[in-house]
Amino acid sequence: MGRVFRWGRNAGASALRRMDANAWTVVQATLAVTVAWIVAVRVFGHPRPFFAPISAVVALTAARGERGTTAVRLLFGVVVGILAGDLVILVLGQSLWALPVSVFVAMMAAAALRAVRIIMVQSAASAILTVVFAGGAAGWQRLVDALVGAGVAILIVQFLFPPDPVRLLRRAVSATLAELADGLDAAALALENDDEDAVRQARDRLWEESGRLAELAQARTFSRRIAQRVPARRPLIGRVRSASENASLLNLLYVSCMLLTRAALSLAAPERERFAPVVRGLAEALHELAAHPDSREARQASVDRALDTVRPLAGEAPAPHPFHATAVMAARMVVLDLMMFTGVDPDQALSAVRTGKGEPAVPPPPPRD
């Protein structure tokens, strides 16, 4: 029962994190759809301007850091699709062959123009909408609608609500730390219950967490692009560069957590239960850091908890199982990489891990620009 409750809690927390991460994007997309529709109807007098809201929502739901580029690509794809659809209707009329021919022509035209895949897909979608819902409307109206939607999207992301690259990176860091903590939680649960099914699930989850590192790398790239391309965010370039370099250290922390989980789950049954508190303690340290990754107090508390967790291992006699020494080493590596991420002096961090003594101090965060 406890295992089910813990699984439900972790699954619910992950779902809430995903909803929280996407809430502002959904609000912006809803606003863009509404504004694009109103402008197309009230300003340009179009009765059914479906391309305006579609263009706006597709551009705004693209990855942050790519929205401006996506809006331009989208507009290009829409133009190609509309022109292909109108041309086919002009030649074939509203016949059975109009739809497949227009899709083929639109996608081939986009491919001939060296369009990326999103433009080819949007060209096909625009051709479909043009043929199915044209209703005799002039082609220039659909072009204007696409321009309105893309323009509204660019206005929102570049000027009205420019994304905060520091916040984007902080969210990605927090999510990565939380996923690592959840993975160690799953491993600790498997160790505590000596459950082979739970052991396999914990191992599978460990490999799945590599996807979170890819998302973190993407966030680092997008945050730098935002700082460089969005006028209102250019003063943050230096701060974003520093935060991105710090976030790259989570790759090392992931490797340490992976090694710890692999070694701990390979221990013999009697040693698993004895090593479970170590894995659980490190998971709690990561959870504490994930909640407030930029807080000096949270970083210090996380470092202190991690060190307290591995200190008993310093004087522990080596166990006969070959994976025990590896698990101990991996636990210390997790603490070392955690301290490196929080900015602790490397020499102090290494000394504290080796000797089990000392209270390394986390430095204050860099001043805000």
mmCIF file with all atom_site columns, C-alpha atoms in Angstrom, residues 5-162:
data_model
loop_
_atom_site.group_PDB
_atom_site.id
_atom_site.type_symbol
_atom_site.label_atom_id
_atom_site.label_alt_id
_atom_site.label_comp_id
_atom_site.label_asym_id
_atom_site.label_entity_id
_atom_site.label_seq_id
_atom_site.pdbx_PDB_ins_code
_atom_site.Cartn_x
_atom_site.Cartn_y
_atom_site.Cartn_z
_atom_site.occupancy
_atom_site.B_iso_or_equiv
_atom_site.pdbx_formal_charge
_atom_site.auth_seq_id
_atom_site.auth_comp_id
_atom_site.auth_asym_id
_atom_site.auth_atom_id
_atom_site.pdbx_PDB_model_num
ATOM 1   C CA . PHE A 1 5   ? 0.879   5.700  -2.365  1.00 0.00 ? 5   PHE A CA 1
ATOM 2   C CA . ARG A 1 6   ? 4.469   6.733  -3.078  1.00 0.00 ? 6   ARG A CA 1
ATOM 3   C CA . TRP A 1 7   ? 4.075   5.938  -6.786  1.00 0.00 ? 7   TRP A CA 1
ATOM 4   C CA . GLY A 1 8   ? 0.843   7.959  -6.917  1.00 0.00 ? 8   GLY A CA 1
ATOM 5   C CA . ARG A 1 9   ? 2.486   10.878 -5.135  1.00 0.00 ? 9   ARG A CA 1
ATOM 6   C CA . ASN A 1 10  ? 5.444   10.913 -7.520  1.00 0.00 ? 10  ASN A CA 1
ATOM 7   C CA . ALA A 1 11  ? 3.209   10.570 -10.592 1.00 0.00 ? 11  ALA A CA 1
ATOM 8   C CA . GLY A 1 12  ? 0.948   13.371 -9.370  1.00 0.00 ? 12  GLY A CA 1
ATOM 9   C CA . ALA A 1 13  ? 3.919   15.623 -8.639  1.00 0.00 ? 13  ALA A CA 1
ATOM 10  C CA . SER A 1 14  ? 5.329   15.000 -12.125 1.00 0.00 ? 14  SER A CA 1
ATOM 11  C CA . ALA A 1 15  ? 1.969   15.807 -13.725 1.00 0.00 ? 15  ALA A CA 1
ATOM 12  C CA . LEU A 1 16  ? 1.689   19.047 -11.742 1.00 0.00 ? 16  LEU A CA 1
ATOM 13  C CA . ARG A 1 17  ? 5.209   20.049 -12.769 1.00 0.00 ? 17  ARG A CA 1
ATOM 14  C CA . ARG A 1 18  ? 4.359   19.499 -16.437 1.00 0.00 ? 18  ARG A CA 1
ATOM 15  C CA . MET A 1 19  ? 1.133   21.487 -16.125 1.00 0.00 ? 19  MET A CA 1
ATOM 16  C CA . ASP A 1 20  ? 2.915   24.295 -14.341 1.00 0.00 ? 20  ASP A CA 1
ATOM 17  C CA . ALA A 1 21  ? 5.661   24.369 -16.975 1.00 0.00 ? 21  ALA A CA 1
ATOM 18  C CA . ASN A 1 22  ? 3.109   24.703 -19.804 1.00 0.00 ? 22  ASN A CA 1
ATOM 19  C CA . ALA A 1 23  ? 0.450   26.897 -18.164 1.00 0.00 ? 23  ALA A CA 1
ATOM 20  C CA . TRP A 1 24  ? 1.847   30.237 -19.347 1.00 0.00 ? 24  TRP A CA 1
ATOM 21  C CA . THR A 1 25  ? 2.291   28.934 -22.908 1.00 0.00 ? 25  THR A CA 1
ATOM 22  C CA . VAL A 1 26  ? -1.342  27.803 -22.957 1.00 0.00 ? 26  VAL A CA 1
ATOM 23  C CA . VAL A 1 27  ? -2.504  31.214 -21.699 1.00 0.00 ? 27  VAL A CA 1
ATOM 24  C CA . GLN A 1 28  ? -0.446  33.000 -24.357 1.00 0.00 ? 28  GLN A CA 1
ATOM 25  C CA . ALA A 1 29  ? -1.719  30.699 -27.111 1.00 0.00 ? 29  ALA A CA 1
ATOM 26  C CA . THR A 1 30  ? -5.315  31.267 -26.024 1.00 0.00 ? 30  THR A CA 1
ATOM 27  C CA . LEU A 1 31  ? -4.761  35.026 -26.061 1.00 0.00 ? 31  LEU A CA 1
ATOM 28  C CA . ALA A 1 32  ? -3.106  34.872 -29.493 1.00 0.00 ? 32  ALA A CA 1
ATOM 29  C CA . VAL A 1 33  ? -5.949  32.818 -30.966 1.00 0.00 ? 33  VAL A CA 1
ATOM 30  C CA . THR A 1 34  ? -8.517  35.289 -29.653 1.00 0.00 ? 34  THR A CA 1
ATOM 31  C CA . VAL A 1 35  ? -6.664  38.383 -30.857 1.00 0.00 ? 35  VAL A CA 1
ATOM 32  C CA . ALA A 1 36  ? -5.911  36.906 -34.289 1.00 0.00 ? 36  ALA A CA 1
ATOM 33  C CA . TRP A 1 37  ? -9.545  35.936 -34.798 1.00 0.00 ? 37  TRP A CA 1
ATOM 34  C CA . ILE A 1 38  ? -10.841 39.360 -33.733 1.00 0.00 ? 38  ILE A CA 1
ATOM 35  C CA . VAL A 1 39  ? -8.356  41.225 -35.944 1.00 0.00 ? 39  VAL A CA 1
ATOM 36  C CA . ALA A 1 40  ? -9.166  39.074 -38.984 1.00 0.00 ? 40  ALA A CA 1
ATOM 37  C CA . VAL A 1 41  ? -12.940 39.469 -38.489 1.00 0.00 ? 41  VAL A CA 1
ATOM 38  C CA . ARG A 1 42  ? -13.217 43.065 -37.262 1.00 0.00 ? 42  ARG A CA 1
ATOM 39  C CA . VAL A 1 43  ? -10.334 44.728 -39.097 1.00 0.00 ? 43  VAL A CA 1
ATOM 40  C CA . PHE A 1 44  ? -10.219 42.790 -42.370 1.00 0.00 ? 44  PHE A CA 1
ATOM 41  C CA . GLY A 1 45  ? -13.853 41.667 -42.445 1.00 0.00 ? 45  GLY A CA 1
ATOM 42  C CA . HIS A 1 46  ? -13.154 38.000 -43.120 1.00 0.00 ? 46  HIS A CA 1
ATOM 43  C CA . PRO A 1 47  ? -16.165 35.807 -42.234 1.00 0.00 ? 47  PRO A CA 1
ATOM 44  C CA . ARG A 1 48  ? -14.253 32.571 -41.501 1.00 0.00 ? 48  ARG A CA 1
ATOM 45  C CA . PRO A 1 49  ? -10.603 33.399 -40.846 1.00 0.00 ? 49  PRO A CA 1
ATOM 46  C CA . PHE A 1 50  ? -9.526  29.946 -39.643 1.00 0.00 ? 50  PHE A CA 1
ATOM 47  C CA . PHE A 1 51  ? -5.929  30.419 -40.794 1.00 0.00 ? 51  PHE A CA 1
ATOM 48  C CA . ALA A 1 52  ? -5.422  33.339 -38.403 1.00 0.00 ? 52  ALA A CA 1
ATOM 49  C CA . PRO A 1 53  ? -5.958  31.445 -35.119 1.00 0.00 ? 53  PRO A CA 1
ATOM 50  C CA . ILE A 1 54  ? -4.281  28.291 -36.484 1.00 0.00 ? 54  ILE A CA 1
ATOM 51  C CA . SER A 1 55  ? -1.144  30.197 -37.439 1.00 0.00 ? 55  SER A CA 1
ATOM 52  C CA . ALA A 1 56  ? -1.048  31.928 -34.071 1.00 0.00 ? 56  ALA A CA 1
ATOM 53  C CA . VAL A 1 57  ? -1.452  28.816 -31.948 1.00 0.00 ? 57  VAL A CA 1
ATOM 54  C CA . VAL A 1 58  ? 1.034   26.704 -33.902 1.00 0.00 ? 58  VAL A CA 1
ATOM 55  C CA . ALA A 1 59  ? 3.699   29.412 -33.656 1.00 0.00 ? 59  ALA A CA 1
ATOM 56  C CA . LEU A 1 60  ? 3.127   29.972 -29.942 1.00 0.00 ? 60  LEU A CA 1
ATOM 57  C CA . THR A 1 61  ? 3.156   26.314 -28.973 1.00 0.00 ? 61  THR A CA 1
ATOM 58  C CA . ALA A 1 62  ? 6.581   25.817 -30.518 1.00 0.00 ? 62  ALA A CA 1
ATOM 59  C CA . ALA A 1 63  ? 9.531   25.445 -28.191 1.00 0.00 ? 63  ALA A CA 1
ATOM 60  C CA . ARG A 1 64  ? 10.591  28.632 -26.454 1.00 0.00 ? 64  ARG A CA 1
ATOM 61  C CA . GLY A 1 65  ? 13.501  30.179 -28.230 1.00 0.00 ? 65  GLY A CA 1
ATOM 62  C CA . GLU A 1 66  ? 12.116  28.950 -31.571 1.00 0.00 ? 66  GLU A CA 1
ATOM 63  C CA . ARG A 1 67  ? 8.778   30.752 -31.669 1.00 0.00 ? 67  ARG A CA 1
ATOM 64  C CA . GLY A 1 68  ? 9.839   33.666 -33.842 1.00 0.00 ? 68  GLY A CA 1
ATOM 65  C CA . THR A 1 69  ? 11.569  31.363 -36.316 1.00 0.00 ? 69  THR A CA 1
ATOM 66  C CA . THR A 1 70  ? 8.611   28.989 -36.205 1.00 0.00 ? 70  THR A CA 1
ATOM 67  C CA . ALA A 1 71  ? 6.186   31.819 -36.982 1.00 0.00 ? 71  ALA A CA 1
ATOM 68  C CA . VAL A 1 72  ? 8.166   32.765 -40.090 1.00 0.00 ? 72  VAL A CA 1
ATOM 69  C CA . ARG A 1 73  ? 8.489   29.133 -41.199 1.00 0.00 ? 73  ARG A CA 1
ATOM 70  C CA . LEU A 1 74  ? 4.812   28.611 -40.545 1.00 0.00 ? 74  LEU A CA 1
ATOM 71  C CA . LEU A 1 75  ? 3.864   31.613 -42.635 1.00 0.00 ? 75  LEU A CA 1
ATOM 72  C CA . PHE A 1 76  ? 5.997   30.337 -45.502 1.00 0.00 ? 76  PHE A CA 1
ATOM 73  C CA . GLY A 1 77  ? 4.379   26.899 -45.297 1.00 0.00 ? 77  GLY A CA 1
ATOM 74  C CA . VAL A 1 78  ? 0.907   28.411 -45.186 1.00 0.00 ? 78  VAL A CA 1
ATOM 75  C CA . VAL A 1 79  ? 1.600   30.509 -48.269 1.00 0.00 ? 79  VAL A CA 1
ATOM 76  C CA . VAL A 1 80  ? 2.879   27.482 -50.204 1.00 0.00 ? 80  VAL A CA 1
ATOM 77  C CA . GLY A 1 81  ? -0.129  25.387 -49.149 1.00 0.00 ? 81  GLY A CA 1
ATOM 78  C CA . ILE A 1 82  ? -2.677  28.066 -49.957 1.00 0.00 ? 82  ILE A CA 1
ATOM 79  C CA . LEU A 1 83  ? -1.175  28.763 -53.363 1.00 0.00 ? 83  LEU A CA 1
ATOM 80  C CA . ALA A 1 84  ? -1.075  25.026 -54.144 1.00 0.00 ? 84  ALA A CA 1
ATOM 81  C CA . GLY A 1 85  ? -4.661  24.527 -52.996 1.00 0.00 ? 85  GLY A CA 1
ATOM 82  C CA . ASP A 1 86  ? -6.001  27.511 -54.941 1.00 0.00 ? 86  ASP A CA 1
ATOM 83  C CA . LEU A 1 87  ? -4.099  26.466 -58.067 1.00 0.00 ? 87  LEU A CA 1
ATOM 84  C CA . VAL A 1 88  ? -5.503  22.927 -57.924 1.00 0.00 ? 88  VAL A CA 1
ATOM 85  C CA . ILE A 1 89  ? -9.036  24.209 -57.322 1.00 0.00 ? 89  ILE A CA 1
ATOM 86  C CA . LEU A 1 90  ? -8.636  26.532 -60.305 1.00 0.00 ? 90  LEU A CA 1
ATOM 87  C CA . VAL A 1 91  ? -7.630  23.621 -62.536 1.00 0.00 ? 91  VAL A CA 1
ATOM 88  C CA . LEU A 1 92  ? -9.692  20.720 -61.144 1.00 0.00 ? 92  LEU A CA 1
ATOM 89  C CA . GLY A 1 93  ? -12.462 22.499 -59.283 1.00 0.00 ? 93  GLY A CA 1
ATOM 90  C CA . GLN A 1 94  ? -13.971 20.939 -56.136 1.00 0.00 ? 94  GLN A CA 1
ATOM 91  C CA . SER A 1 95  ? -13.497 17.412 -57.448 1.00 0.00 ? 95  SER A CA 1
ATOM 92  C CA . LEU A 1 96  ? -12.514 14.215 -55.677 1.00 0.00 ? 96  LEU A CA 1
ATOM 93  C CA . TRP A 1 97  ? -8.926  14.573 -56.910 1.00 0.00 ? 97  TRP A CA 1
ATOM 94  C CA . ALA A 1 98  ? -8.493  18.124 -55.655 1.00 0.00 ? 98  ALA A CA 1
ATOM 95  C CA . LEU A 1 99  ? -7.469  17.129 -52.124 1.00 0.00 ? 99  LEU A CA 1
ATOM 96  C CA . PRO A 1 100 ? -4.761  14.508 -52.832 1.00 0.00 ? 100 PRO A CA 1
ATOM 97  C CA . VAL A 1 101 ? -3.345  16.509 -55.748 1.00 0.00 ? 101 VAL A CA 1
ATOM 98  C CA . SER A 1 102 ? -3.148  19.726 -53.713 1.00 0.00 ? 102 SER A CA 1
ATOM 99  C CA . VAL A 1 103 ? -1.381  17.954 -50.831 1.00 0.00 ? 103 VAL A CA 1
ATOM 100 C CA . PHE A 1 104 ? 1.103   16.369 -53.236 1.00 0.00 ? 104 PHE A CA 1
ATOM 101 C CA . VAL A 1 105 ? 1.796   19.654 -55.016 1.00 0.00 ? 105 VAL A CA 1
ATOM 102 C CA . ALA A 1 106 ? 2.155   21.587 -51.748 1.00 0.00 ? 106 ALA A CA 1
ATOM 103 C CA . MET A 1 107 ? 4.603   19.147 -50.173 1.00 0.00 ? 107 MET A CA 1
ATOM 104 C CA . MET A 1 108 ? 6.663   18.747 -53.341 1.00 0.00 ? 108 MET A CA 1
ATOM 105 C CA . ALA A 1 109 ? 6.855   22.518 -53.744 1.00 0.00 ? 109 ALA A CA 1
ATOM 106 C CA . ALA A 1 110 ? 8.025   22.890 -50.139 1.00 0.00 ? 110 ALA A CA 1
ATOM 107 C CA . ALA A 1 111 ? 10.607  20.139 -50.654 1.00 0.00 ? 111 ALA A CA 1
ATOM 108 C CA . ALA A 1 112 ? 11.870  21.803 -53.834 1.00 0.00 ? 112 ALA A CA 1
ATOM 109 C CA . LEU A 1 113 ? 12.389  25.014 -51.862 1.00 0.00 ? 113 LEU A CA 1
ATOM 110 C CA . ARG A 1 114 ? 14.528  23.113 -49.307 1.00 0.00 ? 114 ARG A CA 1
ATOM 111 C CA . ALA A 1 115 ? 11.927  23.565 -46.624 1.00 0.00 ? 115 ALA A CA 1
ATOM 112 C CA . VAL A 1 116 ? 12.357  21.910 -43.247 1.00 0.00 ? 116 VAL A CA 1
ATOM 113 C CA . ARG A 1 117 ? 9.868   19.267 -42.210 1.00 0.00 ? 117 ARG A CA 1
ATOM 114 C CA . ILE A 1 118 ? 7.602   21.640 -40.279 1.00 0.00 ? 118 ILE A CA 1
ATOM 115 C CA . ILE A 1 119 ? 7.105   23.731 -43.434 1.00 0.00 ? 119 ILE A CA 1
ATOM 116 C CA . MET A 1 120 ? 6.265   20.651 -45.503 1.00 0.00 ? 120 MET A CA 1
ATOM 117 C CA . VAL A 1 121 ? 3.702   19.550 -42.910 1.00 0.00 ? 121 VAL A CA 1
ATOM 118 C CA . GLN A 1 122 ? 2.207   23.030 -42.667 1.00 0.00 ? 122 GLN A CA 1
ATOM 119 C CA . SER A 1 123 ? 2.082   23.291 -46.456 1.00 0.00 ? 123 SER A CA 1
ATOM 120 C CA . ALA A 1 124 ? 0.077   20.069 -46.618 1.00 0.00 ? 124 ALA A CA 1
ATOM 121 C CA . ALA A 1 125 ? -2.225  21.164 -43.775 1.00 0.00 ? 125 ALA A CA 1
ATOM 122 C CA . SER A 1 126 ? -2.855  24.528 -45.431 1.00 0.00 ? 126 SER A CA 1
ATOM 123 C CA . ALA A 1 127 ? -3.605  22.892 -48.757 1.00 0.00 ? 127 ALA A CA 1
ATOM 124 C CA . ILE A 1 128 ? -6.109  20.576 -47.039 1.00 0.00 ? 128 ILE A CA 1
ATOM 125 C CA . LEU A 1 129 ? -7.851  23.448 -45.291 1.00 0.00 ? 129 LEU A CA 1
ATOM 126 C CA . THR A 1 130 ? -7.921  25.464 -48.495 1.00 0.00 ? 130 THR A CA 1
ATOM 127 C CA . VAL A 1 131 ? -9.563  22.665 -50.496 1.00 0.00 ? 131 VAL A CA 1
ATOM 128 C CA . VAL A 1 132 ? -11.970 21.500 -47.786 1.00 0.00 ? 132 VAL A CA 1
ATOM 129 C CA . PHE A 1 133 ? -13.037 24.874 -46.389 1.00 0.00 ? 133 PHE A CA 1
ATOM 130 C CA . ALA A 1 134 ? -12.367 27.256 -49.264 1.00 0.00 ? 134 ALA A CA 1
ATOM 131 C CA . GLY A 1 135 ? -16.057 27.958 -49.760 1.00 0.00 ? 135 GLY A CA 1
ATOM 132 C CA . GLY A 1 136 ? -15.331 30.188 -52.708 1.00 0.00 ? 136 GLY A CA 1
ATOM 133 C CA . ALA A 1 137 ? -13.375 32.675 -50.625 1.00 0.00 ? 137 ALA A CA 1
ATOM 134 C CA . ALA A 1 138 ? -10.556 34.515 -52.323 1.00 0.00 ? 138 ALA A CA 1
ATOM 135 C CA . GLY A 1 139 ? -7.068  33.141 -51.840 1.00 0.00 ? 139 GLY A CA 1
ATOM 136 C CA . TRP A 1 140 ? -5.648  36.506 -50.752 1.00 0.00 ? 140 TRP A CA 1
ATOM 137 C CA . GLN A 1 141 ? -7.947  36.437 -47.701 1.00 0.00 ? 141 GLN A CA 1
ATOM 138 C CA . ARG A 1 142 ? -6.347  33.226 -46.488 1.00 0.00 ? 142 ARG A CA 1
ATOM 139 C CA . LEU A 1 143 ? -2.894  34.733 -47.003 1.00 0.00 ? 143 LEU A CA 1
ATOM 140 C CA . VAL A 1 144 ? -3.882  37.777 -44.969 1.00 0.00 ? 144 VAL A CA 1
ATOM 141 C CA . ASP A 1 145 ? -5.263  35.530 -42.225 1.00 0.00 ? 145 ASP A CA 1
ATOM 142 C CA . ALA A 1 146 ? -1.987  33.608 -42.043 1.00 0.00 ? 146 ALA A CA 1
ATOM 143 C CA . LEU A 1 147 ? -0.066  36.868 -41.855 1.00 0.00 ? 147 LEU A CA 1
ATOM 144 C CA . VAL A 1 148 ? -2.331  38.112 -39.066 1.00 0.00 ? 148 VAL A CA 1
ATOM 145 C CA . GLY A 1 149 ? -1.854  34.952 -37.001 1.00 0.00 ? 149 GLY A CA 1
ATOM 146 C CA . ALA A 1 150 ? 1.917   34.900 -37.421 1.00 0.00 ? 150 ALA A CA 1
ATOM 147 C CA . GLY A 1 151 ? 2.115   38.626 -36.720 1.00 0.00 ? 151 GLY A CA 1
ATOM 148 C CA . VAL A 1 152 ? 0.134   38.304 -33.508 1.00 0.00 ? 152 VAL A CA 1
ATOM 149 C CA . ALA A 1 153 ? 2.381   35.446 -32.380 1.00 0.00 ? 153 ALA A CA 1
ATOM 150 C CA . ILE A 1 154 ? 5.550   37.456 -33.049 1.00 0.00 ? 154 ILE A CA 1
ATOM 151 C CA . LEU A 1 155 ? 4.104   40.513 -31.302 1.00 0.00 ? 155 LEU A CA 1
ATOM 152 C CA . ILE A 1 156 ? 3.316   38.485 -28.186 1.00 0.00 ? 156 ILE A CA 1
ATOM 153 C CA . VAL A 1 157 ? 6.635   36.638 -27.879 1.00 0.00 ? 157 VAL A CA 1
ATOM 154 C CA . GLN A 1 158 ? 8.943   39.454 -28.966 1.00 0.00 ? 158 GLN A CA 1
ATOM 155 C CA . PHE A 1 159 ? 7.359   42.510 -27.385 1.00 0.00 ? 159 PHE A CA 1
ATOM 156 C CA . LEU A 1 160 ? 4.325   41.966 -25.132 1.00 0.00 ? 160 LEU A CA 1
ATOM 157 C CA . PHE A 1 161 ? 5.405   38.869 -23.204 1.00 0.00 ? 161 PHE A CA 1
ATOM 158 C CA . PRO A 1 162 ? 9.018   38.076 -24.109 1.00 0.00 ? 162 PRO A CA 1
#
